Coordinates of C-alpha atoms in Angstrom, one line a residue:
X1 CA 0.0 0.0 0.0
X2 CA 1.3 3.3 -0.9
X3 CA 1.8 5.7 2.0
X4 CA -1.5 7.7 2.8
X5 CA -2.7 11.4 1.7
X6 CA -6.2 10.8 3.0
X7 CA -7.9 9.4 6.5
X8 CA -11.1 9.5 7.9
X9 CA -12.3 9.4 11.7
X10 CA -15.1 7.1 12.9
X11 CA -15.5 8.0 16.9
X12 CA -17.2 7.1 19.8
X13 CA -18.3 10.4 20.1
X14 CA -20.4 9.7 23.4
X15 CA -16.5 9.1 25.1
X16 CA -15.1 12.5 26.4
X17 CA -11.7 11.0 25.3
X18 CA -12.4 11.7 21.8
X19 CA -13.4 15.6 21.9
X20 CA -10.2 15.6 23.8
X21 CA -7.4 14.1 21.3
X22 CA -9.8 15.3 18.6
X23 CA -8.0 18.6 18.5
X24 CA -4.5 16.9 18.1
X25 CA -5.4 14.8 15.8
X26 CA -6.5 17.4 13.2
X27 CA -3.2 19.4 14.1
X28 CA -1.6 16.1 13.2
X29 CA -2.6 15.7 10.0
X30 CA -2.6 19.3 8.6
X31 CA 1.2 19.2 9.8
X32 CA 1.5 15.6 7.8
X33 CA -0.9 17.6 4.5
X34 CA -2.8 14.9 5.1
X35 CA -6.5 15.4 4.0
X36 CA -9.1 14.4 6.5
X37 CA -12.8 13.2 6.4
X38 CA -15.1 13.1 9.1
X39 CA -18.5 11.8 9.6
X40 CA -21.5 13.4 9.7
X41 CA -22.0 12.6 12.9
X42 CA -18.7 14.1 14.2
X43 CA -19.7 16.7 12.2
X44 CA -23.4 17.8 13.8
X45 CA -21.4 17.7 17.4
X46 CA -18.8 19.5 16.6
X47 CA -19.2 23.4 18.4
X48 CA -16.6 25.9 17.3
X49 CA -14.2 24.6 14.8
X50 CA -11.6 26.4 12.4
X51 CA -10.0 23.4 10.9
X52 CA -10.6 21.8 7.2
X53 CA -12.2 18.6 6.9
X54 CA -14.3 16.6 4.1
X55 CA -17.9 14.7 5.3
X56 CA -17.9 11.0 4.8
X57 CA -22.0 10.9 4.0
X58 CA -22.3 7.4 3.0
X59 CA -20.6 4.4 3.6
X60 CA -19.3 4.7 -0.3
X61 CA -17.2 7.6 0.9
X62 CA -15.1 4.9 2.4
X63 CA -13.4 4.8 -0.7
X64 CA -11.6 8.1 -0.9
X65 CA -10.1 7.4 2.1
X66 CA -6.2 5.6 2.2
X67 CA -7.0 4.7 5.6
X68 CA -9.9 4.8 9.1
X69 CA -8.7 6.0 12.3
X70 CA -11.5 4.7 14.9
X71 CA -11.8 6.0 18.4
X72 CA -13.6 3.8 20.7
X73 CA -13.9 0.7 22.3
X74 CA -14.3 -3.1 20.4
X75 CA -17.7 -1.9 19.6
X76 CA -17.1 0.9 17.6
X77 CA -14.5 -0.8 15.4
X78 CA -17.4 -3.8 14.8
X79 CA -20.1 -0.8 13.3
X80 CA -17.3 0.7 11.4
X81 CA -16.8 -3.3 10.1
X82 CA -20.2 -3.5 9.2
X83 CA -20.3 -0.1 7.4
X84 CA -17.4 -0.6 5.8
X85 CA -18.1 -3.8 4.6
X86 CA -16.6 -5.1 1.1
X87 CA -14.5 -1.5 0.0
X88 CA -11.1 -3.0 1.7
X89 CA -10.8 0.2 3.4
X90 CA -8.3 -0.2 5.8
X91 CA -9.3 0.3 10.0
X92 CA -6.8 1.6 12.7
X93 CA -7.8 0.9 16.2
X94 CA -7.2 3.5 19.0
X95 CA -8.4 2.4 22.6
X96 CA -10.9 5.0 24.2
X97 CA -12.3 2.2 26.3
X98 CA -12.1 -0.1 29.4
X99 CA -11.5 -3.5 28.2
X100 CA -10.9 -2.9 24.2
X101 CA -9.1 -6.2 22.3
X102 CA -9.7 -5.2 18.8
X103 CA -8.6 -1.9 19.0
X104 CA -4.2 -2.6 20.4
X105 CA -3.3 0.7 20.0
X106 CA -3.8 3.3 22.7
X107 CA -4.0 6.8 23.1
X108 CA -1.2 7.0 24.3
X109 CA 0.9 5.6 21.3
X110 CA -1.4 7.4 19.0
X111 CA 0.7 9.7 17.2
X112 CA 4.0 7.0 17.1
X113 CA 1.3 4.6 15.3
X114 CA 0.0 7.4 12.9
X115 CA 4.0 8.7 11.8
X116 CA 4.6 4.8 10.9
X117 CA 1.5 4.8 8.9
X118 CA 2.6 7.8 7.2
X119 CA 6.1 6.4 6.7
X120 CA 4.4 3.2 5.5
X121 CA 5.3 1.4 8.1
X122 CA 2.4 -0.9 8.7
X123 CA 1.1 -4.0 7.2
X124 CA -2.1 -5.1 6.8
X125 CA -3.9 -8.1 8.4
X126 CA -6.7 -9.3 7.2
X127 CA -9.9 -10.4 9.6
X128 CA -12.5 -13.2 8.1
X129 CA -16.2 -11.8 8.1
X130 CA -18.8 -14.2 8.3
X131 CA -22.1 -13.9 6.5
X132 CA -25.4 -15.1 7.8
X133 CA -28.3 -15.2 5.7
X134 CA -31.6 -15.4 7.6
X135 CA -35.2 -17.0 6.6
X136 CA -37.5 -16.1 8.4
X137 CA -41.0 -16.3 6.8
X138 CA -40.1 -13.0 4.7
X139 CA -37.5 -12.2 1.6
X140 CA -33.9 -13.6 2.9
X141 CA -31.8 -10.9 4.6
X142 CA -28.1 -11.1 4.9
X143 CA -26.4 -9.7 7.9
X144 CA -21.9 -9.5 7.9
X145 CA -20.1 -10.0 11.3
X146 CA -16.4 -9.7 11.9
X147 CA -17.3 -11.2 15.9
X148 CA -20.0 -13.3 16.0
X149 CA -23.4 -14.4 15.2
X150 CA -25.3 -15.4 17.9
X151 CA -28.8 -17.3 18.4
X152 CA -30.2 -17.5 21.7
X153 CA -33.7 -18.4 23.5
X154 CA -34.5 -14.4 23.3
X155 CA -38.2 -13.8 25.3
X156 CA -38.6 -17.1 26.7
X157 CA -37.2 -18.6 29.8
X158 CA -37.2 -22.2 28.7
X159 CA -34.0 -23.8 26.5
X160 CA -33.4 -22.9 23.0
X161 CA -33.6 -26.0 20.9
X162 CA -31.9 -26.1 17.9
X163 CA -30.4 -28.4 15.0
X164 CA -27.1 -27.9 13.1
X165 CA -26.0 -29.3 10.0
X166 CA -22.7 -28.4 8.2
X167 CA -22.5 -28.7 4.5
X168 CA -25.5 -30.8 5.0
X169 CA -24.1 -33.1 7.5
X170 CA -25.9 -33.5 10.3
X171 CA -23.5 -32.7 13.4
X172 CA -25.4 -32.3 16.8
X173 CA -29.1 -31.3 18.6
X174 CA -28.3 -28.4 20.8
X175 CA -30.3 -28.3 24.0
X176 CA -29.2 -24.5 25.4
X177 CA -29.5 -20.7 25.8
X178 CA -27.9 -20.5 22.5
X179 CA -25.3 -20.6 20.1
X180 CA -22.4 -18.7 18.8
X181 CA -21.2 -19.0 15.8
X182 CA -17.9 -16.9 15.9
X183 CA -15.1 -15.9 13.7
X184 CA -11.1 -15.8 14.6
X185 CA -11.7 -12.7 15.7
X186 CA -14.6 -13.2 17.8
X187 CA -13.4 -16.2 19.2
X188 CA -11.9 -13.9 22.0
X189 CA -15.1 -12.6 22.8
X190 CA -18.5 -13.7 23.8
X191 CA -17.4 -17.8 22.6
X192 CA -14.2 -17.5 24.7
X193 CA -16.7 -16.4 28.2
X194 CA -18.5 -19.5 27.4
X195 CA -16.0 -21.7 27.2
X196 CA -14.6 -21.7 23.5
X197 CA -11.3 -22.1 22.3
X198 CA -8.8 -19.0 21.6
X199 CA -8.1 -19.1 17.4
X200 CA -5.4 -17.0 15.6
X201 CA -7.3 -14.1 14.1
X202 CA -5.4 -15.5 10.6
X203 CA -6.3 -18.7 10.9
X204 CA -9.6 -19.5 8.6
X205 CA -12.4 -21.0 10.9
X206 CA -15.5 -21.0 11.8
X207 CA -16.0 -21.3 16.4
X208 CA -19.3 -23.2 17.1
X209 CA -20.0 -22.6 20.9
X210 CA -23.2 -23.8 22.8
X211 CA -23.9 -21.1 25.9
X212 CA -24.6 -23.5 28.4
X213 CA -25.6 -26.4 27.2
X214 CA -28.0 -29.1 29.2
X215 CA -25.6 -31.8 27.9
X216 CA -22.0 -31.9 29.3
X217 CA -20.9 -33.9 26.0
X218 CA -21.9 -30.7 23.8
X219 CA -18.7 -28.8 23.6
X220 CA -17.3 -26.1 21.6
X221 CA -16.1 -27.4 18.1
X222 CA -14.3 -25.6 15.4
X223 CA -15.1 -26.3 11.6
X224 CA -12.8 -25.2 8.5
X225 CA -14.0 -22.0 6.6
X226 CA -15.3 -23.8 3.9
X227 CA -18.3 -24.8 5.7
X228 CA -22.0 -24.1 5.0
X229 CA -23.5 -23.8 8.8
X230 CA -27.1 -24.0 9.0
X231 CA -29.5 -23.3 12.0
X232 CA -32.7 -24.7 12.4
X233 CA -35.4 -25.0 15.0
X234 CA -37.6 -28.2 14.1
X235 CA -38.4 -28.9 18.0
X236 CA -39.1 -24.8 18.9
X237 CA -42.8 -24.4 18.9
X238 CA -42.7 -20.5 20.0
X239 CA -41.2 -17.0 17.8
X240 CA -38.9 -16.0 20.6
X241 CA -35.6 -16.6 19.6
X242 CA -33.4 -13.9 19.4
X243 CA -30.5 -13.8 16.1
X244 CA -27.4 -10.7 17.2
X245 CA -24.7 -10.2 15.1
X246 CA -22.1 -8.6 16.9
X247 CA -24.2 -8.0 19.4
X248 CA -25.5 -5.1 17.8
X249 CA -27.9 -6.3 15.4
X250 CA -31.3 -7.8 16.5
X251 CA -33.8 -9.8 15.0
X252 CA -36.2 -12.4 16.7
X253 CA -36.9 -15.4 14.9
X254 CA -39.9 -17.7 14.2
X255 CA -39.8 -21.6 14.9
X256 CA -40.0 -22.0 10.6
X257 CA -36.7 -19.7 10.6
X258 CA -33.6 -21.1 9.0
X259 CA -30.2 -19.0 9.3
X260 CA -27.1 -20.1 6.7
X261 CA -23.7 -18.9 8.3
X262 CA -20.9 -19.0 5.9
X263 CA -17.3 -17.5 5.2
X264 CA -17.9 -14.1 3.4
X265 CA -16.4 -13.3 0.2
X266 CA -14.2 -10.7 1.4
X267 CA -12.1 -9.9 4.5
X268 CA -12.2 -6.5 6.6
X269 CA -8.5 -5.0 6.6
X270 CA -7.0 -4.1 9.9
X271 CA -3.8 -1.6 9.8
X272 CA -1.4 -3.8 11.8
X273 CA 2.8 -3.3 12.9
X274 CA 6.0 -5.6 12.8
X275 CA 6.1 -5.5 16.5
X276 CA 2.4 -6.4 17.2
X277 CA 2.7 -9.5 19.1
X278 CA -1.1 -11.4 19.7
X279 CA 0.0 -13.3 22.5
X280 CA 1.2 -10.3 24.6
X281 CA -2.4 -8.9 23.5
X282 CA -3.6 -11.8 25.1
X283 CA -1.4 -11.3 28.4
X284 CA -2.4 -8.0 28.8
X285 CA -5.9 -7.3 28.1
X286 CA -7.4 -10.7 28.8
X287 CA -4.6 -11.7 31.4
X288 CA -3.8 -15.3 29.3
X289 CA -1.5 -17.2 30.9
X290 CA -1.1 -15.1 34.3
X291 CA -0.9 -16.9 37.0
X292 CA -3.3 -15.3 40.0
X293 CA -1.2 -13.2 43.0
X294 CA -0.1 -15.9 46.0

């Protein structure tokens, strides 16, 4: 990738933080001539302002842009995923939050991050998206996640029932409060607090993790990224289930529903460095491999 003459800013813009470095950051990039874009809703927040800056009004905008900076926590960088979507624009993380694993660079490395970007040097690591297409007694409607997809018992207090098959293959009957089917990515997230597996964010996958399951055989299993997942509810007699994706998406789901989960057809780009080092992520946000204080 050639080096960049153009950013945007996707924010948190409820987190103080921001509004704070927001100031240094444009300083940044009109010393660097770099040209900046800024959302609209940046934009109809902002109060007295004398800098330059270009509106990114649709998601298409995304394209005039050599790279994202997004302040926030995990959450904000999974909209920005969603909005971005298929354009291979790249994203680069900053922290703003408490626990934040997507986003590994904090504030206060900011501006060391952003003069290696402009040097051009940074690689780019690509993140599997999964796509989930959902029947659900309407026209099909196709939802992306970088995370997870998630299907859960919703409105009722009894156990989700569930079947899944995998390119056809029947593989188990889940008896639970739900299922999460997760990405590399997301297998650090909401799959890892119920007890799935930690998966290289490179290494193509699909994380299949029952939230607690009535049967102690049913354990979290990992299929290849070639697979064709599919969700169905022959035993369900009620519309309450509940379908998230990336826990920011909602839809409830009748008993007739069907959802297909399957490896999209493109990857979201994250700006990463040489000396990013996963497993020290994994030390020191999650604590992996500390042993507790005697």
């Amino acid at each position: 990738m050639n080096k960049p003459t153009s950013f945007g800013i996707w924010a948190n813009t409820d987190k103080p933080s921001f509004w704070k470095v927001l100031p240094d950051i444009v300083s940044w990039a009109k010393n660097k001539s770099i040209d900046l874009f800024i959302t609209t809703r940046i934009e109809s927040q902002l109060k007295d302002h004398d800098f330059d800056y270009q509106l990114i009004e649709s998601a298409d905008d995304f394209v005039k842009l050599d790279f994202i900076l997004t302040l926030g926590g995990d959450g904000t960088i999974l909209s920005l995923a969603r909005a971005v979507n298929d354009r291979g624009t790249p994203i680069l993380g900053i922290h703003l939050g408490k626990l934040g694993f997507l986003a590994e660079v904090v504030v206060e490395d900011m501006f060391t991050r952003l003069d290696e970007v402009v040097a051009g040097n940074f690689t780019i690591q690509k993140r599997m998206v999964i796509k989930c297409v959902v029947n659900n007694g309407s026209e099909p409607q196709t939802f992306h996640a970088l995370n997870d997809i998630v299907v859960d018992r919703g409105k009722s207090h009894r156990l989700l029932n569930c079947d899944l098959l995998a390119n056809h293959n029947f593989v188990a009957k889940y008896n639970a409060d739900g299922l999460i089917i997760a990405t590399p990515t997301g297998s650090t997230a909401y799959s890892l607090a119920s007890g799935g597996p930690i998966v290289m964010p490179t290494f193509g996958s699909i994380v299949v993790t029952p939230i607690c399951p009535h049967t102690l055989t049913l354990r979290p299993i990992v299929f290849p990224d070639d697979q064709v997942l599919e969700i169905s509810f022959p035993d369900e007699e009620g519309d309450d289930m509940a379908l998230a994706i990336d826990g920011q998406v909602n839809e409830y789901l009748k008993s007739s529903a069907e959802v297909l989960v399957q490896k999209a057809s493109f990857d979201i780009n994250m700006v990463n460095f040489t000396d990013s080092n996963y497993f020290n992520t994994l030390r020191t946000k999650l604590g992996w491999g500390v042993r507790g204080v005697n």
